[in-house]
PDB file of C-alpha atoms in Angstrom:
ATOM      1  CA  UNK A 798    -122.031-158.151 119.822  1.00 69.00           C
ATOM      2  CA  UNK A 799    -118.753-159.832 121.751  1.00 75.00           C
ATOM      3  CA  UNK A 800    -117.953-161.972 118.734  1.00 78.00           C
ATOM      4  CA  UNK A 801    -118.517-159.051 116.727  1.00 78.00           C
ATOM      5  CA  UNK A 802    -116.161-156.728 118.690  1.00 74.00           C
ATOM      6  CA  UNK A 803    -113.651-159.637 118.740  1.00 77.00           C
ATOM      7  CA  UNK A 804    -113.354-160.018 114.541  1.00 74.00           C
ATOM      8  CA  UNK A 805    -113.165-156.590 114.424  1.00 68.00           C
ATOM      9  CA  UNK A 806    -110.320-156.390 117.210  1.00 67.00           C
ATOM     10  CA  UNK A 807    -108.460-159.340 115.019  1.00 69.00           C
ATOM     11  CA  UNK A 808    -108.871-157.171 111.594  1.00 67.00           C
ATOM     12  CA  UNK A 809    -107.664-154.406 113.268  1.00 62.00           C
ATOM     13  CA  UNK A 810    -104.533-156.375 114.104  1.00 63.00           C
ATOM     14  CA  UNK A 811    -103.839-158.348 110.746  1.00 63.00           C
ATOM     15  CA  UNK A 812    -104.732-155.076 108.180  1.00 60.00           C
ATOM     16  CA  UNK A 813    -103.254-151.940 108.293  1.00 63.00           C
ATOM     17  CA  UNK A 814    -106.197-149.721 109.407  1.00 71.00           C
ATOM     18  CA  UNK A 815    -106.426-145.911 108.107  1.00 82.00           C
ATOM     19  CA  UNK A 816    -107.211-143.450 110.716  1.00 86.00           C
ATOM     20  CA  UNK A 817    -110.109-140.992 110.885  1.00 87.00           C
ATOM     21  CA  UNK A 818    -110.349-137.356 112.561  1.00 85.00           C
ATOM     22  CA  UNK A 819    -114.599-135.905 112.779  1.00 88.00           C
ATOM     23  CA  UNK A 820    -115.090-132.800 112.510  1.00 84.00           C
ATOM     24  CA  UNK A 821    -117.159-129.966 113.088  1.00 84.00           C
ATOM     25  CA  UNK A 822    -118.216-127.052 110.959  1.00 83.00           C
ATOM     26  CA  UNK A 823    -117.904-123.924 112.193  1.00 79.00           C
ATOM     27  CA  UNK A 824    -118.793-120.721 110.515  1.00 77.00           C
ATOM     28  CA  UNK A 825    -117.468-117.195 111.041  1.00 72.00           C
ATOM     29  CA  UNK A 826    -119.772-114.597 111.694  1.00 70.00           C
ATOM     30  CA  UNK A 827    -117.957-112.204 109.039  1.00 65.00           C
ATOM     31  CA  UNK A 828    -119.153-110.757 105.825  1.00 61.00           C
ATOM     32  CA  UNK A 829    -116.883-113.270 104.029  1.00 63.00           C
ATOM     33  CA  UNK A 830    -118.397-116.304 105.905  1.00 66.00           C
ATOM     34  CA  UNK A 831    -115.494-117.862 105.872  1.00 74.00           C
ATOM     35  CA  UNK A 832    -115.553-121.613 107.714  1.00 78.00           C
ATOM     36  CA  UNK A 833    -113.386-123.953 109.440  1.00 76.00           C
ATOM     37  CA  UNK A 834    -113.774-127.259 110.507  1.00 80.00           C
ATOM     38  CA  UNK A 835    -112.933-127.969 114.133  1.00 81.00           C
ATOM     39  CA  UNK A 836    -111.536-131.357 114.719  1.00 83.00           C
ATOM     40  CA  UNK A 837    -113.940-133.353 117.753  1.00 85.00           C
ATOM     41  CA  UNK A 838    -112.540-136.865 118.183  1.00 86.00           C
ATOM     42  CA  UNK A 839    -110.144-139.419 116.616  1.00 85.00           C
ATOM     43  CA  UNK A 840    -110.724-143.256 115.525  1.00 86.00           C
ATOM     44  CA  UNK A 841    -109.110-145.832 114.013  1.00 81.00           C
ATOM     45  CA  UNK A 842    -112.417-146.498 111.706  1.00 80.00           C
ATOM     46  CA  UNK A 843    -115.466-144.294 110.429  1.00 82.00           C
ATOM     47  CA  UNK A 844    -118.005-145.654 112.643  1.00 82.00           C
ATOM     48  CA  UNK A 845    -121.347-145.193 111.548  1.00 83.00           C
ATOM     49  CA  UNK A 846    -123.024-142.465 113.882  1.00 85.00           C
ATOM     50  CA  UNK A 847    -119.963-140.411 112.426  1.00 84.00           C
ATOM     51  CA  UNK A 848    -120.329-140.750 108.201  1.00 82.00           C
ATOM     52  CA  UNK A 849    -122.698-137.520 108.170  1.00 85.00           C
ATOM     53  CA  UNK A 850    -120.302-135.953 109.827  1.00 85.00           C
ATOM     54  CA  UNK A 851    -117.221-134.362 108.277  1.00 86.00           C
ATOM     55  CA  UNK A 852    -114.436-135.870 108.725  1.00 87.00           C
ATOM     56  CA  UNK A 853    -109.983-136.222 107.486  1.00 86.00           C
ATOM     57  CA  UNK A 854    -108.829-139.483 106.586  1.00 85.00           C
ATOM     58  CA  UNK A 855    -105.683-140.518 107.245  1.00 86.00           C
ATOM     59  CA  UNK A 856    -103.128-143.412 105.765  1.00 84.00           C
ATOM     60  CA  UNK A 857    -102.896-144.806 109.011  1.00 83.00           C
ATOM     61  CA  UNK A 858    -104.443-144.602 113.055  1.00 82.00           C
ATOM     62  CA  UNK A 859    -100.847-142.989 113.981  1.00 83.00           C
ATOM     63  CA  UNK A 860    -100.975-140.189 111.109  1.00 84.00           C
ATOM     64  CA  UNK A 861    -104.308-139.580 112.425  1.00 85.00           C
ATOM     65  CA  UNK A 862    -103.775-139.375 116.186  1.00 85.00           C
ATOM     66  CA  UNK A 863    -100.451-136.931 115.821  1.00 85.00           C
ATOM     67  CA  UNK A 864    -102.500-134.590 113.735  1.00 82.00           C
ATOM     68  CA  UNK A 865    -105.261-134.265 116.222  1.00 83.00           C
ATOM     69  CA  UNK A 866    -102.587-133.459 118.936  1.00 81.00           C
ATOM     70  CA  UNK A 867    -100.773-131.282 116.640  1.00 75.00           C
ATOM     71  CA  UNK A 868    -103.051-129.381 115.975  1.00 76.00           C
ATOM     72  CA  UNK A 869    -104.661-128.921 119.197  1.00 75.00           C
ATOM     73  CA  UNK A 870    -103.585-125.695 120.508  1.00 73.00           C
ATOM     74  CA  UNK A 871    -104.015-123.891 117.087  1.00 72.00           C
ATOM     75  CA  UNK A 872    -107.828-125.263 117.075  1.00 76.00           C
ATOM     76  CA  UNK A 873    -107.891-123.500 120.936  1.00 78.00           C
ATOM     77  CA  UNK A 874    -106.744-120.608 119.247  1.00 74.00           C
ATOM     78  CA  UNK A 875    -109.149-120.754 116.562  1.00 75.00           C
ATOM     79  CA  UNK A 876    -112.424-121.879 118.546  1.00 77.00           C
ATOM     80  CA  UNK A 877    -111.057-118.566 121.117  1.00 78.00           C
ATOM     81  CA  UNK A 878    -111.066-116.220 117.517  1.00 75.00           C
ATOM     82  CA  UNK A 879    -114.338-116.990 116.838  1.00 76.00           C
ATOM     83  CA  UNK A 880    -115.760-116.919 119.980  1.00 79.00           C
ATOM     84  CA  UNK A 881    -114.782-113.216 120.494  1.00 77.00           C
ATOM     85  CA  UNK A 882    -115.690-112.790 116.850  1.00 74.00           C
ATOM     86  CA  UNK A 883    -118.754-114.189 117.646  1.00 77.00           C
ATOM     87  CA  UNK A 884    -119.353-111.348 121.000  1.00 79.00           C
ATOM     88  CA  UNK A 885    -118.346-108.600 119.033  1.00 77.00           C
ATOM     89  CA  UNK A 886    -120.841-109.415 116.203  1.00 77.00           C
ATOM     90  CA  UNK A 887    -123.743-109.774 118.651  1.00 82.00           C
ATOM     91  CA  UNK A 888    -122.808-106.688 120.190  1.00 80.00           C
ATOM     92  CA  UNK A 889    -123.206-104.693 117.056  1.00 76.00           C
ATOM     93  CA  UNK A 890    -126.407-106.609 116.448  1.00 81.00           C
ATOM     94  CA  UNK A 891    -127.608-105.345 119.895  1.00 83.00           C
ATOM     95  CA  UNK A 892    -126.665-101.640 118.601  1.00 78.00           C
ATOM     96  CA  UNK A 893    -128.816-102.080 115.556  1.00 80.00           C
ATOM     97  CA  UNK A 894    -131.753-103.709 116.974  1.00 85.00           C
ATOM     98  CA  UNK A 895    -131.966-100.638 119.268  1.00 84.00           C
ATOM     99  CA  UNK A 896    -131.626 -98.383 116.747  1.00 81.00           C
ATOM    100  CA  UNK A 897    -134.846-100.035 115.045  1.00 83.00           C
ATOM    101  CA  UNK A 898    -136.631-100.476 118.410  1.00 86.00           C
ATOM    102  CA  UNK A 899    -136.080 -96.755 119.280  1.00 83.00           C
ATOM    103  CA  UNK A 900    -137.289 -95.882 116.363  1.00 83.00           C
ATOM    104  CA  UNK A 901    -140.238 -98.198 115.680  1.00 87.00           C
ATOM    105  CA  UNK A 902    -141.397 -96.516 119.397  1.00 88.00           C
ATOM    106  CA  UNK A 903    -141.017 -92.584 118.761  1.00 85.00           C
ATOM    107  CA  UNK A 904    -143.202 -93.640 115.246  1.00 88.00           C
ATOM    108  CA  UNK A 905    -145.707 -95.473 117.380  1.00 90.00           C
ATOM    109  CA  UNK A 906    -146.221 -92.305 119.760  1.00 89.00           C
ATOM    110  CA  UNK A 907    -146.489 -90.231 116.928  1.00 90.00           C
ATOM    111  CA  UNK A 908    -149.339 -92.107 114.842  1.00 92.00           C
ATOM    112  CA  UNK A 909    -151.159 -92.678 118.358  1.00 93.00           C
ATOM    113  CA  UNK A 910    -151.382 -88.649 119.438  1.00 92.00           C
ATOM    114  CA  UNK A 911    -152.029 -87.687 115.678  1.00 93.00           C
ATOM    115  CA  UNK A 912    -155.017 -90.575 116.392  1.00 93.00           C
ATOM    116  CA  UNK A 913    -155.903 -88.911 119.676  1.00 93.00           C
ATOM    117  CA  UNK A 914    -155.989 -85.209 118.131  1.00 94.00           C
ATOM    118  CA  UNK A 915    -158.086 -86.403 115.786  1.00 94.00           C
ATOM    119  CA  UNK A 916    -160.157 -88.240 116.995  1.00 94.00           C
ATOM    120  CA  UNK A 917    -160.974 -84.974 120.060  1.00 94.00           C
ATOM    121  CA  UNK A 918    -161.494 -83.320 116.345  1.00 94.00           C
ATOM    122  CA  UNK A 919    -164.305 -84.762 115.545  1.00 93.00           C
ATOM    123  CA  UNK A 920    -165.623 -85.472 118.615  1.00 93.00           C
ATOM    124  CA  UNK A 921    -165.319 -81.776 119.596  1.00 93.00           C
ATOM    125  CA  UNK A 922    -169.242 -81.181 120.606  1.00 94.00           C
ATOM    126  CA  UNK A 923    -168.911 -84.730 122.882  1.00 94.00           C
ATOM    127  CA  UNK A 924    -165.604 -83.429 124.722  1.00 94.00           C
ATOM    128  CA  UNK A 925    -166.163 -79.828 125.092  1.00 94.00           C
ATOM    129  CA  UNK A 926    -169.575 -81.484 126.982  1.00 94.00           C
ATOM    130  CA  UNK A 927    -167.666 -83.359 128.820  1.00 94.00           C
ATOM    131  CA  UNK A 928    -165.447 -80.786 129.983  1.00 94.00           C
ATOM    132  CA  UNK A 929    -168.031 -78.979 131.176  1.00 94.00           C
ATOM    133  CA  UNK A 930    -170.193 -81.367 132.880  1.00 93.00           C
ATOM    134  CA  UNK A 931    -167.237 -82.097 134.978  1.00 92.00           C
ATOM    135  CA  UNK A 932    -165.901 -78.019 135.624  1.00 93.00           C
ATOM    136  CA  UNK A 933    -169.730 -77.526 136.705  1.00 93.00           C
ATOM    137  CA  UNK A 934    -169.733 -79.900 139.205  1.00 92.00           C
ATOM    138  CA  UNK A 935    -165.965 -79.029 140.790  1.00 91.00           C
ATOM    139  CA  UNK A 936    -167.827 -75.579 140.799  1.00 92.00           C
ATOM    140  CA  UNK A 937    -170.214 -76.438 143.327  1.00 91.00           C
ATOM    141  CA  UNK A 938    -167.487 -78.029 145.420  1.00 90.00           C
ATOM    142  CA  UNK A 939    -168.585 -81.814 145.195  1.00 90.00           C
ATOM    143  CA  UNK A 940    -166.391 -83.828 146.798  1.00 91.00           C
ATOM    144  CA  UNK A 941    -164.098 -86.048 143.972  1.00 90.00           C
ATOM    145  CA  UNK A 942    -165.775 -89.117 145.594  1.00 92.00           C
ATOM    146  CA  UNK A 943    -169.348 -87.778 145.190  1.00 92.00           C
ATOM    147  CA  UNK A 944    -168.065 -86.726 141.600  1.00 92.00           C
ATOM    148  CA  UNK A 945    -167.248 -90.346 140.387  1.00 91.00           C
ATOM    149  CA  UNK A 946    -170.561 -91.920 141.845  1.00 92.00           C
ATOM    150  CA  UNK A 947    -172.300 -89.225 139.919  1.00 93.00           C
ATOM    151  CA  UNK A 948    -171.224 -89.992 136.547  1.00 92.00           C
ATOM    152  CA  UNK A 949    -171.543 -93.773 136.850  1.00 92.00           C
ATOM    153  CA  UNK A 950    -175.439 -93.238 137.650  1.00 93.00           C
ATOM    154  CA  UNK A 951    -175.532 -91.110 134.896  1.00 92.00           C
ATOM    155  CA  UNK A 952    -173.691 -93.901 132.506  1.00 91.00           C
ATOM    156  CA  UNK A 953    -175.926 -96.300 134.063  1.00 92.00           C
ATOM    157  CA  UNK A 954    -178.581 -94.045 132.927  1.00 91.00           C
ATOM    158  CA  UNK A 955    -177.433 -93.770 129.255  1.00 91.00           C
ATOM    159  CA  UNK A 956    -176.377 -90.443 129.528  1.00 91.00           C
ATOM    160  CA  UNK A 957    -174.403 -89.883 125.927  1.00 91.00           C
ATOM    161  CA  UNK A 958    -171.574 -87.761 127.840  1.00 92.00           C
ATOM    162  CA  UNK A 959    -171.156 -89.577 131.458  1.00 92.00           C
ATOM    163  CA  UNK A 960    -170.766 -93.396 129.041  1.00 93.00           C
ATOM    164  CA  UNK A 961    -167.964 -91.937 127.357  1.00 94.00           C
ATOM    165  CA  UNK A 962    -166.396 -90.980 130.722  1.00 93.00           C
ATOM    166  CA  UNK A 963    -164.310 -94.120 131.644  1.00 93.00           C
ATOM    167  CA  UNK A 964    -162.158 -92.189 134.464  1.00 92.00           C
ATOM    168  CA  UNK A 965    -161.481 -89.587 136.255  1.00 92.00           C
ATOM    169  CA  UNK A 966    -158.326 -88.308 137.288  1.00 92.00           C
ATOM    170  CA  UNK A 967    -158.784 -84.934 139.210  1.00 91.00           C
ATOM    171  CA  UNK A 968    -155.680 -85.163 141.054  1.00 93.00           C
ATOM    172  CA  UNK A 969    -154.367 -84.057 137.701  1.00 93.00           C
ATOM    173  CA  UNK A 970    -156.988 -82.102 135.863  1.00 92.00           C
ATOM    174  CA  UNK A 971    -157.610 -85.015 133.593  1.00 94.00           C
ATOM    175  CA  UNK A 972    -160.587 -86.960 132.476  1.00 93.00           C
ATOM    176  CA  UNK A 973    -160.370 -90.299 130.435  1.00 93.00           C
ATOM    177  CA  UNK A 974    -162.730 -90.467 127.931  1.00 94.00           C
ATOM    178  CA  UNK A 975    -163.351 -93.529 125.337  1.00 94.00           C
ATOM    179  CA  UNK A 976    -163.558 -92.060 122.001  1.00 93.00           C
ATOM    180  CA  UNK A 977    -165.164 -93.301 118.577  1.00 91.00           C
ATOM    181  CA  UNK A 978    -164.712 -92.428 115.372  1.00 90.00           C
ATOM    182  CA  UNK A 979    -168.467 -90.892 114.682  1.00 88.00           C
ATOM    183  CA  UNK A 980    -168.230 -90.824 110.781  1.00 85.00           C
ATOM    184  CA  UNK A 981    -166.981 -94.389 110.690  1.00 78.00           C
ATOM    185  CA  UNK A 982    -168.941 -96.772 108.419  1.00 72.00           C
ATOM    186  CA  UNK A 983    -169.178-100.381 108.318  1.00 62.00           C
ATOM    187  CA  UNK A 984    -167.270-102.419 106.694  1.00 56.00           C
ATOM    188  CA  UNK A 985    -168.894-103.952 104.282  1.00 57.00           C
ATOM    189  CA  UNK A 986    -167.340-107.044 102.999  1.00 49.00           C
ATOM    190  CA  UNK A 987    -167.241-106.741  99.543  1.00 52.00           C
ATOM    191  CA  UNK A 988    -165.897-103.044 100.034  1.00 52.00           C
ATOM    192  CA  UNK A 989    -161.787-102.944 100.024  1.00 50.00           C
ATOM    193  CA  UNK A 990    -159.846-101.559 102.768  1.00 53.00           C
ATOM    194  CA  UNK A 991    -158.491 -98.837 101.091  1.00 53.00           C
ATOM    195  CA  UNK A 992    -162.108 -97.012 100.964  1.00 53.00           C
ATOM    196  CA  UNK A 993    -161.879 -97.278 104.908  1.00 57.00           C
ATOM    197  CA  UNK A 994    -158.310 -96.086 105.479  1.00 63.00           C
ATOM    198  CA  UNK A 995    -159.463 -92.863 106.989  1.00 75.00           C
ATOM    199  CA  UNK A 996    -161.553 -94.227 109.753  1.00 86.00           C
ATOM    200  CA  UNK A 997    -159.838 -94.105 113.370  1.00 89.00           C
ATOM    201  CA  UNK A 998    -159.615 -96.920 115.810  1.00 91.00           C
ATOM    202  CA  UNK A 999    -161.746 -96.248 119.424  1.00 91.00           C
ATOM    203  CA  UNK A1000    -159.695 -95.182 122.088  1.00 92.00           C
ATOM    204  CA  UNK A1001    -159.051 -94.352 125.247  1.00 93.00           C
ATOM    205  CA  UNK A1002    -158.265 -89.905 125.488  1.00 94.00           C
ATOM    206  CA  UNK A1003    -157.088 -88.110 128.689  1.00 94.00           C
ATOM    207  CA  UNK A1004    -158.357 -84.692 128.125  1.00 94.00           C
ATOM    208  CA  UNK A1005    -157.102 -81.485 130.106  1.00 94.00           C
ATOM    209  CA  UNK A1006    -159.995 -79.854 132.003  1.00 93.00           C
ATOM    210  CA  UNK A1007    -158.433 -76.565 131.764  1.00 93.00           C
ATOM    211  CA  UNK A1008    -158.255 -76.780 128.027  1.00 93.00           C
ATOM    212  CA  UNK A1009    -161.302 -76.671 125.829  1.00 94.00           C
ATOM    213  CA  UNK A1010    -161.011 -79.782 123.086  1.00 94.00           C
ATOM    214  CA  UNK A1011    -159.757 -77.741 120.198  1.00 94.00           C
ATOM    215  CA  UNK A1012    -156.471 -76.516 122.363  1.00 95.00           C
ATOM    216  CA  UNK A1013    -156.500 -80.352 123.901  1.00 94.00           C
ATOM    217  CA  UNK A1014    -156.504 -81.861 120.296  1.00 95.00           C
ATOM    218  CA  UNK A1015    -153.673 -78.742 119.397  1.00 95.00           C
ATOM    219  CA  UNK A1016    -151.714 -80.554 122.342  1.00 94.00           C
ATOM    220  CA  UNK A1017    -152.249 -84.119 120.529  1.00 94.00           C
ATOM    221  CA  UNK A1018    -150.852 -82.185 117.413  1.00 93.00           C
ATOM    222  CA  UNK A1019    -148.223 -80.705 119.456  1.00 93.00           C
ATOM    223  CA  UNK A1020    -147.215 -84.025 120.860  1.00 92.00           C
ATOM    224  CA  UNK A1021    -146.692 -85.728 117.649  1.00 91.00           C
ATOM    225  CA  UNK A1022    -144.515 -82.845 116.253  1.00 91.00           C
ATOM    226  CA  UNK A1023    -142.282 -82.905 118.906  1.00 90.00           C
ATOM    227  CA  UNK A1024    -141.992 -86.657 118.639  1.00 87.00           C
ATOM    228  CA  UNK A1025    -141.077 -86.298 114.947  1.00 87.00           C
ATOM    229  CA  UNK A1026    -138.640 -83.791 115.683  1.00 87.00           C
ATOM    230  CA  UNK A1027    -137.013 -85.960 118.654  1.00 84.00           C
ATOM    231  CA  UNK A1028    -136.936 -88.984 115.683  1.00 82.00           C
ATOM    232  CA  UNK A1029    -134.931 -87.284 113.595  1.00 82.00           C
ATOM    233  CA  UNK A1030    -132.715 -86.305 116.095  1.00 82.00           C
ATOM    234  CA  UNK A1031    -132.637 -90.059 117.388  1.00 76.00           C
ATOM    235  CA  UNK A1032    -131.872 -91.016 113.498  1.00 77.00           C
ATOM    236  CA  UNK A1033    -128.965 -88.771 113.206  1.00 74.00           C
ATOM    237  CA  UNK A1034    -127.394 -89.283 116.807  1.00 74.00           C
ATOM    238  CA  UNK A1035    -128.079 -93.449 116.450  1.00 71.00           C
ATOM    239  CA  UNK A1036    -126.403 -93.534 112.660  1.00 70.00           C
ATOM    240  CA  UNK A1037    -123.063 -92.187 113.777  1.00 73.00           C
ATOM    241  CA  UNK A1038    -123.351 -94.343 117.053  1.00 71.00           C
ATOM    242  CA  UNK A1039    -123.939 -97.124 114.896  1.00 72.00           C
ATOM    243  CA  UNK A1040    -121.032 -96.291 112.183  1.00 75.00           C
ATOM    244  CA  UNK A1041    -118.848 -96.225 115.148  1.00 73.00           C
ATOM    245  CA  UNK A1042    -120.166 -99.622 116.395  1.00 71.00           C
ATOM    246  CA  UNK A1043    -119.274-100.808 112.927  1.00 69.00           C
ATOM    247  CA  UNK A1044    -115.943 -99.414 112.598  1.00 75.00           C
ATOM    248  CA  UNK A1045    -115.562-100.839 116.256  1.00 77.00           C
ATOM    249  CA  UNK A1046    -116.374-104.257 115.385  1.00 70.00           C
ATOM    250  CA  UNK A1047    -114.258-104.352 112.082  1.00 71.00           C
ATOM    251  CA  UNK A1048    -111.544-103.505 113.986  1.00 74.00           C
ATOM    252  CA  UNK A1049    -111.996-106.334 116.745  1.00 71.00           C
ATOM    253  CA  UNK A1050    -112.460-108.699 113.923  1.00 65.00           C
ATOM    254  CA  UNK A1051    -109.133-107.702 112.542  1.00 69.00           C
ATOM    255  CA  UNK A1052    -106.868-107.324 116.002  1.00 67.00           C
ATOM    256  CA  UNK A1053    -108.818-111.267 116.842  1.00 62.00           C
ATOM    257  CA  UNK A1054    -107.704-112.224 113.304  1.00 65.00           C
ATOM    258  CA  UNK A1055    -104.205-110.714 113.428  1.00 65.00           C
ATOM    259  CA  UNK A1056    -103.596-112.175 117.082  1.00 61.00           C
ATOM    260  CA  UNK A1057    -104.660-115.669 116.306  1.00 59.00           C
ATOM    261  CA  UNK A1058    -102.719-115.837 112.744  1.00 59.00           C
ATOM    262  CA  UNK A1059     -99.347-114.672 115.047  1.00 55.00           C
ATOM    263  CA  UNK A1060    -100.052-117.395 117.575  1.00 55.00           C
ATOM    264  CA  UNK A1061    -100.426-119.777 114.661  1.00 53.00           C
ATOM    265  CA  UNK A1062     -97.978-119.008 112.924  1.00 54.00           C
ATOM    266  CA  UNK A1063     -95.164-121.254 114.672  1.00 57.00           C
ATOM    267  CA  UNK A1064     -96.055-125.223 114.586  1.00 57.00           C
ATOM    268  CA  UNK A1065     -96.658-126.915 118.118  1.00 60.00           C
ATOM    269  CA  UNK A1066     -95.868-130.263 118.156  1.00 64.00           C
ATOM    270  CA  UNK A1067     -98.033-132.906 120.259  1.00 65.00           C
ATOM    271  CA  UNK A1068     -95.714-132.784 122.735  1.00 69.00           C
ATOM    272  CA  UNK A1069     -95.278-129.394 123.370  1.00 67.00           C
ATOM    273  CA  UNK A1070     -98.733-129.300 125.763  1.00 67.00           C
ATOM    274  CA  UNK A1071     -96.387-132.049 128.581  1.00 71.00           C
ATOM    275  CA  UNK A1072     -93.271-130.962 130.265  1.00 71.00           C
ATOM    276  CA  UNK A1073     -90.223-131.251 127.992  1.00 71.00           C
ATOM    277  CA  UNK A1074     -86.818-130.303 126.703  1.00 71.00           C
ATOM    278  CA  UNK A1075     -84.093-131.140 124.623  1.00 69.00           C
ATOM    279  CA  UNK A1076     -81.157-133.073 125.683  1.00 74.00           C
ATOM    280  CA  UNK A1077     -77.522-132.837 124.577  1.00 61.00           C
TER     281      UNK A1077
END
């Protein structure tokens, strides 16, 4: 490796070596995608670990060394102009994803309480039961403690209204029921899903003890209207919020561009970044 380093030291000072500047791509985040190549280091050879890399060849190592100086405080400028193009991009991004998330959530709330009215719907028998059962007992002033014990024995039991009685939440008038869909058939593999698209997932219903389960399921319904109506309020509120975001971020992108093409538009020299001054 010495001996090596030592020819290559002695053809470096008999031939008149070419110079090399590697670069780095780096893209805009505009519509136009426009690119420029930032330059990294300079060399008076293409050394292997570099060829992949893009690079400017010069006539000679001088050429080469007074163009990466040169240009040094325009590729600040540059790497700075993308950078904030860069923040201003992801900020709009942010806006947008949002937007999506906001309303991917008010459509989730709405498919769930159409599920839950639904599903009271056709359980009606079951919950009004259930309703009942519980009313009775808060009748005979049974303590809330004595209350839960009771309907585990009777799960225990198999009772077909205490099993579907996962909680109790007297505090607030509520009762937590675990729901099934009862007309629900079973799959059967060689049926397609499209025959079973009416079937409703179990789950898990708080159910008003002061409301019988028609006007509880009418509150499901209620629910889910009121979440539609709130999501197309959050459409037409979010699209002008994000037209303005838009209009925002063009406009960055075009004071960053302006800015940077006025700094760049007079030549520093190499020099320029020490102290100097011109003599007489």
């Amino acid at each position: 490796a010495v001996y090596e380093a030592e020819n290559i030291f002695q053809l470096a000072k008999q031939n008149h070596e070419k110079g090399f500047i590697t670069q780095k791509k780096e893209e805009r985040p505009t519509e136009t995608s426009e690119v420029f190549y930032s330059n990294q280091e300079f060399h008076p050879m293409l050394f292997q670990q570099h060829s992949s890399m893009p690079h400017k060849e010069f006539d000679s190592f001088n050429e080469a060394v007074d163009e990466f100086f040169s240009s040094f405080e325009s590729q600040k400028l540059e790497l700075k102009a993308v950078q904030q193009e860069r923040e201003a991009m992801k900020k709009l991004e942010n806006v947008r994803k949002d937007h999506d998330q906001r309303l991917e959530a008010l459509e989730k709330t709405q498919n769930i309480d159409k599920q839950k009215a639904e599903l009271i719907t056709r359980n009606q028998e079951l919950v009004d039961r259930a309703i009942l059962a519980i009313q009775t007992i808060l009748a005979n002033q049974v303590s809330w403690e004595d209350i839960n014990d009771m309907v585990k024995d009777a799960a225990a039991k198999g009772d077909p209204v205490a099993k579907h009685i996962k909680q109790l939440k007297l505090e607030i008038n509520h009762i937590t029921l675990y729901l099934t869909d009862p007309y629900a058939e079973p799959l059967d593999s060689d049926e397609s899903n499209d025959e079973n698209d009416d079937q409703l997932p179990a789950m898990v219903v708080d159910v008003d003890l002061a409301l019988s389960a028609f006007a509880n399921a009418r509150k499901y319904y209620d629910l889910k209207r009121s979440a539609a109506k709130k999501q197309q309020k959050t459409i037409e509120s979010q699209t002008k919020a994000l037209k303005s975001a838009e209009r925002k971020t063009k406009q960055t992108l075009k004071e960053v561009q302006t800015i940077t093409n006025i700094n760049k538009a007079r030549k520093t020299y190499w020099f320029e970044k020490f102290f100097w001054f011109i003599s007489s």
